[in-house]
């Protein structure tokens, strides 16, 4: 009998020919046969293809498998099992304790994480190591993901195509393209949409549908609108070129010189009337430039705010002076005068006081001169008062620049001193000895008798008090003993 792995002459003692078999020998023979069958796979394993199916053990990356049959590593050995852990890196396998052997992909490269998931798994020995049968799980996952992505892309592309088609249809309903005449329907034969456009090839212009008629969509080069009359432009506008404004003529008048209704922003302001108010402006912020043709005048008031001119006073302009009128509101106006001769625009007005005829000194304020006669008093910028006890005082009511001169007479004494003080509290002290900051002017006689004077110019503020402040030696009483003070500038 030929040798095999299951049953051969090595498994029993042969019976001699032509002899009776003893029961023990027959039993041994049958036992050998039975032992041979036990070396075969079970009927269930054969029927289910589980001849080399084992039981999993070990770790995620170092598997062990137990097969129900004794085996040896060699080319063609196939082992199948169900791992309970997914590998995270390269993998090894030990079958029936025969030794650790690397498990590779079919191309001989190491496995990567996820190549062996929790799923039935078969490897085959190539004489050196085990090779994975089939596609690795990681590759399958990538393929599945790619397939899902491809399906999603296809769906997205389909949606995009649908959307693009809808967009084109929407655009096609709004821009109908070039046509020789006004269409009555859109390109699909449907009703026209309000705002639909088309290019008229006959007139070479874009037209827009208003909902009831086709209108020109824009102005051709020769059809720009020229603004005329009173137009209102709203919003912030940027002009990149010059704006040429018109010039108009308006006659000066006390109240009805209508600079706002004139056909130009630059006004030739004729006549010599004194204007006390303008007609209502179209809106706050409106502005006009008046070029004076002659000696016209403007009176300041609550609604006529003139730079440098107090309410009630009048400024008279000369020919070619410019007056800029800005509407603060529709009824209140601010005027700025620009003088043609280049001098300051403010009008000082007539403000001055002249007193004469010396009358000694105050009984209390013994160094403060008194006068008998007020020769002239103009305007409101200076208030003169005389007191037997306190002497004469000149109170400043308007801030500005003032010029002053004191003239006196000495007799019987040589070297008398006269002067002018401001806000001094040393009213019994000689002028040369008071605080310097309070002394505005000082003069001293040199012969006896003698007329002499002291003059000065100073910027004074409202509330300042000016006094003729001497040393008490000058005692002239004639009318040429005098004091002059006048506002000369704002």
Short mmCIF file of C-alpha atoms in Angstrom, two decimals:
data_model
loop_
_atom_site.label_atom_id
_atom_site.label_comp_id
_atom_site.label_asym_id
_atom_site.label_seq_id
_atom_site.Cartn_x
_atom_site.Cartn_y
_atom_site.Cartn_z
CA UNK A 1 0.00 0.00 0.00
CA UNK A 2 1.37 3.41 -0.98
CA UNK A 3 2.36 5.68 1.89
CA UNK A 4 -0.05 8.60 2.72
CA UNK A 5 -0.94 10.92 5.60
CA UNK A 6 -4.10 9.11 6.57
CA UNK A 7 -3.80 5.26 6.45
CA UNK A 8 -0.96 3.04 5.31
CA UNK A 9 0.93 -0.14 6.42
CA UNK A 10 2.83 1.87 8.96
CA UNK A 11 -0.38 2.35 10.90
CA UNK A 12 -1.07 -1.39 11.61
CA UNK A 13 0.47 -5.01 11.66
CA UNK A 14 -0.42 -6.89 8.53
CA UNK A 15 -2.10 -10.33 8.82
CA UNK A 16 -0.34 -13.32 7.28
CA UNK A 17 -1.92 -14.75 4.16
CA UNK A 18 -4.00 -17.88 4.50
CA UNK A 19 -4.21 -17.61 8.29
CA UNK A 20 -7.00 -16.91 10.64
CA UNK A 21 -6.99 -13.37 11.98
CA UNK A 22 -6.96 -12.94 15.63
CA UNK A 23 -9.45 -10.49 17.09
CA UNK A 24 -6.72 -8.25 18.47
CA UNK A 25 -5.06 -7.89 15.09
CA UNK A 26 -8.39 -7.09 13.45
CA UNK A 27 -9.18 -4.48 16.11
CA UNK A 28 -5.79 -2.83 15.58
CA UNK A 29 -6.44 -2.73 11.85
CA UNK A 30 -9.81 -1.08 12.32
CA UNK A 31 -8.37 1.38 14.83
CA UNK A 32 -5.75 2.44 12.28
CA UNK A 33 -8.48 3.05 9.74
CA UNK A 34 -10.45 5.13 12.25
CA UNK A 35 -7.32 7.08 13.15
CA UNK A 36 -6.79 7.88 9.49
CA UNK A 37 -10.27 9.32 9.23
CA UNK A 38 -9.70 11.54 12.23
CA UNK A 39 -6.93 13.19 10.28
CA UNK A 40 -9.48 14.42 7.71
CA UNK A 41 -11.50 17.61 8.15
CA UNK A 42 -14.92 17.23 9.66
CA UNK A 43 -17.95 16.94 7.45
CA UNK A 44 -19.20 20.37 8.60
CA UNK A 45 -15.84 22.05 7.87
CA UNK A 46 -15.73 20.44 4.46
CA UNK A 47 -19.26 21.47 3.62
CA UNK A 48 -18.66 25.13 4.84
CA UNK A 49 -15.23 25.51 3.27
CA UNK A 50 -13.58 25.98 6.66
CA UNK A 51 -10.78 23.46 6.23
CA UNK A 52 -8.11 26.11 7.06
CA UNK A 53 -10.34 28.49 9.12
CA UNK A 54 -8.91 29.34 12.51
CA UNK A 55 -9.69 31.12 15.74
CA UNK A 56 -8.33 34.70 16.18
CA UNK A 57 -6.18 35.82 19.09
CA UNK A 58 -3.44 38.31 19.85
CA UNK A 59 -3.49 42.09 19.41
CA UNK A 60 -4.51 44.54 16.67
CA UNK A 61 -1.11 44.37 14.94
CA UNK A 62 0.19 40.94 16.12
CA UNK A 63 -2.41 38.26 15.30
CA UNK A 64 -2.39 34.67 16.48
CA UNK A 65 -4.54 31.94 14.91
CA UNK A 66 -5.30 28.41 16.06
CA UNK A 67 -6.20 25.88 13.33
CA UNK A 68 -7.88 22.58 14.18
CA UNK A 69 -5.24 20.68 12.23
CA UNK A 70 -1.53 20.45 12.47
CA UNK A 71 0.13 22.40 9.68
CA UNK A 72 3.55 23.67 8.70
CA UNK A 73 4.46 26.96 7.02
CA UNK A 74 4.97 26.56 3.33
CA UNK A 75 4.02 27.95 -0.02
CA UNK A 76 0.29 27.68 -0.65
CA UNK A 77 -0.81 27.49 3.00
CA UNK A 78 -4.03 29.51 3.24
CA UNK A 79 -5.34 30.71 6.60
CA UNK A 80 -8.66 32.39 7.24
CA UNK A 81 -10.08 33.92 10.42
CA UNK A 82 -12.26 36.76 11.78
CA UNK A 83 -10.18 39.41 13.62
CA UNK A 84 -11.91 41.33 16.40
CA UNK A 85 -9.52 44.30 16.16
CA UNK A 86 -8.63 46.60 13.24
CA UNK A 87 -4.92 46.95 12.56
CA UNK A 88 -3.28 50.36 13.05
CA UNK A 89 0.10 49.64 11.40
CA UNK A 90 2.07 46.78 9.84
CA UNK A 91 0.77 43.31 10.78
CA UNK A 92 2.28 39.91 11.82
CA UNK A 93 0.66 36.43 12.15
CA UNK A 94 1.55 33.35 14.22
CA UNK A 95 -0.35 30.17 13.27
CA UNK A 96 -0.55 27.32 15.79
CA UNK A 97 2.57 28.70 17.49
CA UNK A 98 4.73 27.95 14.42
CA UNK A 99 6.36 31.38 14.62
CA UNK A 100 5.71 35.05 13.81
CA UNK A 101 5.46 35.79 10.08
CA UNK A 102 4.90 39.22 8.45
CA UNK A 103 1.61 39.81 6.62
CA UNK A 104 2.00 41.89 3.43
CA UNK A 105 -0.24 43.31 0.78
CA UNK A 106 -0.41 41.37 -2.48
CA UNK A 107 2.28 43.66 -3.94
CA UNK A 108 4.65 42.90 -1.03
CA UNK A 109 4.29 46.24 0.77
CA UNK A 110 3.50 46.50 4.47
CA UNK A 111 -0.09 46.84 5.57
CA UNK A 112 -1.29 50.25 6.71
CA UNK A 113 -3.89 51.20 9.27
CA UNK A 114 -7.34 49.88 8.36
CA UNK A 115 -6.15 47.27 5.83
CA UNK A 116 -7.48 44.49 8.11
CA UNK A 117 -10.82 45.57 9.55
CA UNK A 118 -13.14 43.53 11.76
CA UNK A 119 -14.21 41.36 8.85
CA UNK A 120 -13.45 37.85 7.52
CA UNK A 121 -9.82 37.79 6.41
CA UNK A 122 -7.74 35.30 4.31
CA UNK A 123 -3.98 35.20 3.76
CA UNK A 124 -1.76 32.80 1.76
CA UNK A 125 1.85 31.85 2.46
CA UNK A 126 4.31 32.38 -0.42
CA UNK A 127 7.15 30.50 1.18
CA UNK A 128 8.48 33.65 2.92
CA UNK A 129 5.55 35.57 4.37
CA UNK A 130 1.79 35.76 4.26
CA UNK A 131 0.16 37.81 1.51
CA UNK A 132 -3.26 39.43 1.84
CA UNK A 133 -5.87 37.85 -0.43
CA UNK A 134 -8.10 40.51 -2.02
CA UNK A 135 -8.16 44.31 -1.71
CA UNK A 136 -7.02 45.83 1.61
CA UNK A 137 -9.75 47.41 3.72
CA UNK A 138 -8.03 50.82 3.62
CA UNK A 139 -8.05 50.73 -0.16
CA UNK A 140 -11.66 49.64 -0.15
CA UNK A 141 -12.50 52.58 2.14
CA UNK A 142 -10.68 54.98 -0.15
CA UNK A 143 -12.42 53.53 -3.17
CA UNK A 144 -15.78 53.78 -1.42
CA UNK A 145 -15.08 57.36 -0.41
CA UNK A 146 -13.98 58.17 -3.95
CA UNK A 147 -17.11 56.57 -5.31
CA UNK A 148 -19.24 58.59 -2.85
CA UNK A 149 -17.39 61.79 -3.76
CA UNK A 150 -17.79 61.06 -7.43
CA UNK A 151 -21.49 60.47 -6.92
CA UNK A 152 -21.80 63.72 -4.97
CA UNK A 153 -19.87 65.59 -7.68
CA UNK A 154 -22.11 64.13 -10.31
CA UNK A 155 -25.15 65.23 -8.33
CA UNK A 156 -23.68 68.70 -7.83
CA UNK A 157 -22.83 68.96 -11.51
CA UNK A 158 -26.36 67.97 -12.35
CA UNK A 159 -27.73 70.62 -9.96
CA UNK A 160 -25.34 73.20 -11.39
CA UNK A 161 -26.42 72.37 -14.88
CA UNK A 162 -30.05 72.71 -13.86
CA UNK A 163 -29.30 75.99 -12.08
CA UNK A 164 -27.30 77.28 -15.05
CA UNK A 165 -30.15 76.42 -17.37
CA UNK A 166 -32.58 78.25 -15.07
CA UNK A 167 -30.24 81.24 -14.85
CA UNK A 168 -29.85 81.39 -18.60
CA UNK A 169 -33.59 81.18 -19.03
CA UNK A 170 -34.02 83.99 -16.48
CA UNK A 171 -31.39 86.09 -18.24
CA UNK A 172 -32.91 85.31 -21.62
CA UNK A 173 -36.26 86.58 -20.29
CA UNK A 174 -34.64 89.89 -19.28
CA UNK A 175 -32.23 90.57 -22.11
CA UNK A 176 -33.87 89.69 -25.38
CA UNK A 177 -30.86 90.44 -27.56
CA UNK A 178 -30.73 92.54 -30.76
CA UNK A 179 -33.99 93.09 -32.61
CA UNK A 180 -35.15 95.31 -35.45
CA UNK A 181 -38.37 96.38 -33.69
CA UNK A 182 -39.99 96.46 -30.27
CA UNK A 183 -40.94 92.84 -29.38
CA UNK A 184 -44.39 92.02 -28.02
CA UNK A 185 -43.25 88.83 -26.19
CA UNK A 186 -40.07 87.45 -24.73
CA UNK A 187 -37.89 84.87 -26.48
CA UNK A 188 -39.99 82.00 -25.05
CA UNK A 189 -43.24 83.53 -26.30
CA UNK A 190 -44.23 84.55 -22.77
CA UNK A 191 -45.36 87.97 -21.52
CA UNK A 192 -42.68 90.65 -21.27
CA UNK A 193 -41.16 91.34 -17.85
CA UNK A 194 -41.02 94.89 -16.54
CA UNK A 195 -37.38 95.94 -16.89
CA UNK A 196 -36.68 93.66 -19.86
CA UNK A 197 -34.03 94.98 -22.26
CA UNK A 198 -33.22 94.65 -25.93
CA UNK A 199 -30.96 96.42 -28.45
CA UNK A 200 -32.79 98.12 -31.28
CA UNK A 201 -30.67 97.62 -34.38
CA UNK A 202 -32.59 100.26 -36.31
CA UNK A 203 -31.90 103.17 -33.91
CA UNK A 204 -28.75 101.65 -32.39
CA UNK A 205 -29.99 102.13 -28.84
CA UNK A 206 -30.80 100.03 -25.80
CA UNK A 207 -34.47 99.99 -24.85
CA UNK A 208 -36.19 99.01 -21.60
CA UNK A 209 -39.75 97.77 -21.07
CA UNK A 210 -41.64 99.90 -18.54
CA UNK A 211 -44.45 97.39 -18.10
CA UNK A 212 -46.54 99.00 -20.80
CA UNK A 213 -44.15 100.46 -23.38
CA UNK A 214 -40.58 100.31 -24.66
CA UNK A 215 -38.45 103.33 -23.67
CA UNK A 216 -34.91 104.45 -24.45
CA UNK A 217 -32.60 102.81 -21.89
CA UNK A 218 -30.05 105.63 -21.85
CA UNK A 219 -29.43 109.03 -23.39
CA UNK A 220 -27.38 109.19 -26.57
CA UNK A 221 -24.35 111.46 -26.66
CA UNK A 222 -26.32 114.40 -28.03
CA UNK A 223 -29.20 114.18 -25.57
CA UNK A 224 -27.69 115.08 -22.21
CA UNK A 225 -29.94 117.30 -20.10
CA UNK A 226 -28.96 120.92 -19.55
CA UNK A 227 -30.14 122.16 -16.16
CA UNK A 228 -32.02 125.43 -16.38
CA UNK A 229 -33.84 127.50 -13.81
CA UNK A 230 -33.99 126.37 -10.20
CA UNK A 231 -32.94 122.71 -10.06
CA UNK A 232 -32.28 120.57 -6.99
CA UNK A 233 -29.47 118.00 -7.12
CA UNK A 234 -29.38 115.67 -4.13
CA UNK A 235 -26.63 113.46 -2.80
CA UNK A 236 -22.86 113.95 -2.89
CA UNK A 237 -21.64 114.79 -6.39
CA UNK A 238 -18.04 114.82 -7.52
CA UNK A 239 -17.16 117.10 -10.42
CA UNK A 240 -13.93 116.36 -12.21
CA UNK A 241 -14.05 119.48 -14.36
CA UNK A 242 -14.83 123.17 -13.89
CA UNK A 243 -18.38 124.37 -13.21
CA UNK A 244 -19.14 127.53 -15.16
CA UNK A 245 -21.58 129.64 -13.16
CA UNK A 246 -23.71 132.37 -14.67
CA UNK A 247 -23.67 136.08 -13.72
CA UNK A 248 -26.88 138.02 -13.23
CA UNK A 249 -27.81 141.60 -12.37
CA UNK A 250 -29.92 142.54 -9.33
CA UNK A 251 -30.68 146.10 -8.22
CA UNK A 252 -29.96 146.89 -4.56
CA UNK A 253 -33.01 147.41 -2.39
CA UNK A 254 -33.76 147.69 1.32
CA UNK A 255 -35.73 144.43 1.48
CA UNK A 256 -36.63 143.05 -1.97
CA UNK A 257 -33.32 142.61 -3.79
CA UNK A 258 -33.97 138.99 -4.87
CA UNK A 259 -30.50 137.50 -5.22
CA UNK A 260 -31.92 133.96 -4.89
CA UNK A 261 -34.20 134.13 -7.90
CA UNK A 262 -31.50 135.58 -10.16
CA UNK A 263 -30.16 133.52 -13.06
CA UNK A 264 -26.65 133.19 -11.68
CA UNK A 265 -24.61 132.72 -8.50
CA UNK A 266 -22.50 135.80 -9.21
CA UNK A 267 -24.58 138.96 -8.89
CA UNK A 268 -23.87 142.39 -10.38
CA UNK A 269 -25.28 144.36 -7.40
CA UNK A 270 -26.29 147.75 -8.78
CA UNK A 271 -27.55 150.91 -7.09
CA UNK A 272 -26.74 152.51 -3.74
CA UNK A 273 -29.67 151.44 -1.55
CA UNK A 274 -29.06 150.33 2.04
CA UNK A 275 -30.12 146.68 2.38
CA UNK A 276 -31.51 145.55 5.72
CA UNK A 277 -32.71 142.06 4.69
CA UNK A 278 -32.96 139.77 1.65
CA UNK A 279 -35.98 137.77 0.45
CA UNK A 280 -36.17 134.18 1.72
CA UNK A 281 -33.49 131.81 0.46
CA UNK A 282 -34.52 128.54 -1.24
CA UNK A 283 -32.75 126.55 1.49
CA UNK A 284 -30.11 126.82 4.22
CA UNK A 285 -26.64 126.64 2.72
CA UNK A 286 -27.47 128.57 -0.44
CA UNK A 287 -24.77 131.10 -1.37
CA UNK A 288 -24.41 134.11 -3.67
CA UNK A 289 -21.51 136.47 -4.45
CA UNK A 290 -22.45 140.09 -4.86
CA UNK A 291 -20.07 142.34 -6.85
CA UNK A 292 -20.87 145.93 -5.83
CA UNK A 293 -21.32 148.30 -8.76
CA UNK A 294 -21.14 151.35 -6.50
CA UNK A 295 -21.34 152.60 -2.91
CA UNK A 296 -24.03 150.23 -1.65
CA UNK A 297 -24.66 149.63 2.05
CA UNK A 298 -25.78 146.81 4.35
CA UNK A 299 -27.15 147.16 7.88
CA UNK A 300 -26.41 144.44 10.44
CA UNK A 301 -29.28 142.94 12.41
CA UNK A 302 -30.59 139.74 13.98
CA UNK A 303 -31.02 138.17 10.53
CA UNK A 304 -28.24 140.08 8.77
CA UNK A 305 -25.03 138.88 10.41
CA UNK A 306 -22.19 140.97 8.97
CA UNK A 307 -18.60 140.02 9.85
CA UNK A 308 -17.11 142.64 12.20
CA UNK A 309 -20.25 144.80 12.29
CA UNK A 310 -22.48 144.92 15.36
CA UNK A 311 -26.27 144.85 15.08
CA UNK A 312 -27.73 148.20 14.08
CA UNK A 313 -24.56 149.45 12.40
CA UNK A 314 -24.17 149.92 8.66
CA UNK A 315 -21.23 149.02 6.46
CA UNK A 316 -20.82 150.91 3.18
CA UNK A 317 -19.09 149.11 0.33
CA UNK A 318 -17.14 150.61 -2.57
CA UNK A 319 -17.29 149.73 -6.23
CA UNK A 320 -15.87 146.26 -6.98
CA UNK A 321 -16.09 145.13 -3.35
CA UNK A 322 -17.40 141.55 -3.04
CA UNK A 323 -20.06 140.56 -0.51
CA UNK A 324 -20.54 136.81 0.02
CA UNK A 325 -24.05 136.05 1.26
CA UNK A 326 -24.61 132.64 2.90
CA UNK A 327 -28.04 131.47 4.00
CA UNK A 328 -27.81 130.28 7.61
CA UNK A 329 -31.49 129.45 7.29
CA UNK A 330 -34.07 130.53 4.74
CA UNK A 331 -34.55 133.79 6.67
CA UNK A 332 -31.15 134.47 8.29
CA UNK A 333 -28.06 135.48 6.32
CA UNK A 334 -24.33 135.83 6.99
CA UNK A 335 -22.43 138.45 5.00
CA UNK A 336 -18.66 138.57 4.48
CA UNK A 337 -17.23 141.64 2.79
CA UNK A 338 -14.04 141.36 0.72
CA UNK A 339 -12.75 144.87 0.02
CA UNK A 340 -11.42 145.54 -3.47
CA UNK A 341 -8.60 147.71 -2.06
CA UNK A 342 -7.35 144.82 0.10
CA UNK A 343 -7.93 146.49 3.49
CA UNK A 344 -9.78 144.89 6.41
CA UNK A 345 -13.48 144.39 5.84
CA UNK A 346 -14.74 145.29 9.33
CA UNK A 347 -16.33 148.74 9.79
CA UNK A 348 -15.27 150.38 13.04
CA UNK A 349 -18.01 153.00 13.01
CA UNK A 350 -17.89 156.42 14.64
CA UNK A 351 -17.03 155.94 18.32
CA UNK A 352 -15.21 158.67 20.20
CA UNK A 353 -15.32 161.18 23.05
CA UNK A 354 -13.66 164.64 23.32
CA UNK A 355 -13.73 166.61 26.60
CA UNK A 356 -12.08 169.96 27.31
CA UNK A 357 -11.65 172.80 29.81
CA UNK A 358 -9.71 171.55 32.78
CA UNK A 359 -11.61 171.40 36.08
CA UNK A 360 -9.00 170.29 38.58
CA UNK A 361 -8.88 166.78 40.08
CA UNK A 362 -11.16 164.49 42.05
CA UNK A 363 -11.38 165.16 45.76
CA UNK A 364 -10.84 161.48 46.57
CA UNK A 365 -8.93 160.36 43.48
CA UNK A 366 -6.54 163.29 43.71
CA UNK A 367 -4.48 162.42 40.62
CA UNK A 368 -7.44 161.93 38.23
CA UNK A 369 -8.20 164.92 35.97
CA UNK A 370 -11.69 166.40 35.57
CA UNK A 371 -13.17 168.36 32.67
CA UNK A 372 -16.00 170.84 32.45
CA UNK A 373 -17.16 170.39 28.85
CA UNK A 374 -18.04 167.36 26.71
CA UNK A 375 -17.12 168.64 23.27
CA UNK A 376 -18.40 165.53 21.43
CA UNK A 377 -19.54 161.98 22.17
CA UNK A 378 -20.24 159.58 19.27
CA UNK A 379 -21.23 155.93 19.13
CA UNK A 380 -21.60 153.45 21.96
CA UNK A 381 -18.10 152.10 22.38
CA UNK A 382 -17.09 154.62 25.10
CA UNK A 383 -19.02 155.90 28.12
CA UNK A 384 -17.73 159.09 29.78
CA UNK A 385 -18.56 159.95 33.41
CA UNK A 386 -17.39 162.80 35.65
CA UNK A 387 -17.40 162.76 39.46
CA UNK A 388 -16.32 165.48 41.86
CA UNK A 389 -14.83 162.84 44.13
CA UNK A 390 -13.53 160.31 41.59
CA UNK A 391 -12.63 162.53 38.65
CA UNK A 392 -13.33 161.70 34.99
CA UNK A 393 -13.51 158.11 33.67
CA UNK A 394 -13.95 156.58 30.20
CA UNK A 395 -15.42 153.05 30.23
CA UNK A 396 -14.77 150.86 27.18
CA UNK A 397 -17.87 149.01 25.94
CA UNK A 398 -16.47 147.37 22.78
CA UNK A 399 -13.21 145.51 22.44
CA UNK A 400 -10.93 147.06 19.85
CA UNK A 401 -7.99 149.36 19.14
CA UNK A 402 -8.26 152.88 20.58
CA UNK A 403 -6.18 156.04 20.05
CA UNK A 404 -6.02 158.75 22.73
CA UNK A 405 -4.36 162.12 23.39
CA UNK A 406 -4.22 164.25 26.55
CA UNK A 407 -3.27 167.97 26.34
CA UNK A 408 -2.57 170.02 29.47
CA UNK A 409 -0.90 173.22 30.67
CA UNK A 410 1.54 173.87 33.47
CA UNK A 411 2.31 177.22 35.03
CA UNK A 412 4.26 178.11 38.15
CA UNK A 413 6.02 174.77 38.10
CA UNK A 414 8.57 173.05 35.91
CA UNK A 415 8.50 169.29 35.15
CA UNK A 416 4.80 168.56 35.66
CA UNK A 417 3.78 165.06 34.52
CA UNK A 418 0.60 164.01 32.70
CA UNK A 419 -0.51 160.64 31.34
CA UNK A 420 -3.20 158.00 30.83
CA UNK A 421 -3.90 154.91 32.97
CA UNK A 422 -6.05 151.82 32.48
CA UNK A 423 -7.77 149.95 35.31
CA UNK A 424 -5.48 151.54 37.89
CA UNK A 425 -6.31 151.28 41.57
CA UNK A 426 -3.53 153.77 42.49
CA UNK A 427 -5.63 156.85 41.92
CA UNK A 428 -3.82 159.04 44.46
CA UNK A 429 -0.36 158.11 43.17
CA UNK A 430 1.57 160.13 40.59
CA UNK A 431 1.32 158.68 37.06
CA UNK A 432 5.06 157.93 36.89
CA UNK A 433 4.85 155.84 40.08
CA UNK A 434 1.86 153.59 39.39
CA UNK A 435 2.23 149.99 38.26
CA UNK A 436 3.72 149.98 34.76
CA UNK A 437 1.08 147.57 33.40
CA UNK A 438 -1.58 150.19 34.15
CA UNK A 439 0.28 153.11 32.54
CA UNK A 440 -0.61 153.72 28.87
CA UNK A 441 1.02 157.12 28.28
CA UNK A 442 3.32 159.58 30.13
CA UNK A 443 4.73 163.05 29.31
CA UNK A 444 6.67 165.64 31.35
CA UNK A 445 6.85 169.40 30.87
CA UNK A 446 10.29 171.01 30.56
CA UNK A 447 9.67 174.76 30.83
CA UNK A 448 7.36 177.06 32.72
CA UNK A 449 4.76 177.82 31.49
CA UNK A 450 4.16 175.15 28.82
CA UNK A 451 1.45 173.30 26.91
CA UNK A 452 2.38 169.64 26.45
CA UNK A 453 0.67 166.40 25.51
CA UNK A 454 0.83 162.57 25.77
CA UNK A 455 -0.60 160.19 23.14
CA UNK A 456 -0.91 156.46 22.60
CA UNK A 457 -2.66 153.60 20.83
CA UNK A 458 -3.74 150.47 22.72
CA UNK A 459 -5.98 147.46 22.29
CA UNK A 460 -8.63 147.64 24.99
CA UNK A 461 -11.29 145.14 25.97
CA UNK A 462 -14.86 145.74 27.01
CA UNK A 463 -14.94 146.77 30.71
CA UNK A 464 -11.57 148.56 30.75
CA UNK A 465 -11.61 151.98 32.47
CA UNK A 466 -9.40 154.76 31.07
CA UNK A 467 -8.47 157.86 33.11
CA UNK A 468 -6.38 161.00 32.55
CA UNK A 469 -3.85 160.35 35.32
CA UNK A 470 -1.39 163.17 36.27
CA UNK A 471 0.85 164.14 39.17
CA UNK A 472 -1.52 167.00 40.14
CA UNK A 473 0.84 169.77 39.06
CA UNK A 474 -0.81 170.62 35.73
CA UNK A 475 -3.78 172.82 36.53
CA UNK A 476 -4.72 174.51 33.27
CA UNK A 477 -8.38 175.48 32.88
CA UNK A 478 -8.59 176.75 29.31
CA UNK A 479 -10.53 174.91 26.59
CA UNK A 480 -7.33 173.63 25.01
CA UNK A 481 -6.81 171.50 28.08
CA UNK A 482 -8.50 168.39 26.65
CA UNK A 483 -8.65 164.61 26.26
CA UNK A 484 -9.50 162.79 23.00
CA UNK A 485 -10.24 159.03 22.76
CA UNK A 486 -11.51 157.22 19.64
CA UNK A 487 -11.99 153.60 18.50
CA UNK A 488 -9.88 153.15 15.35
CA UNK A 489 -10.06 149.40 14.66
CA UNK A 490 -11.96 146.29 15.66
#
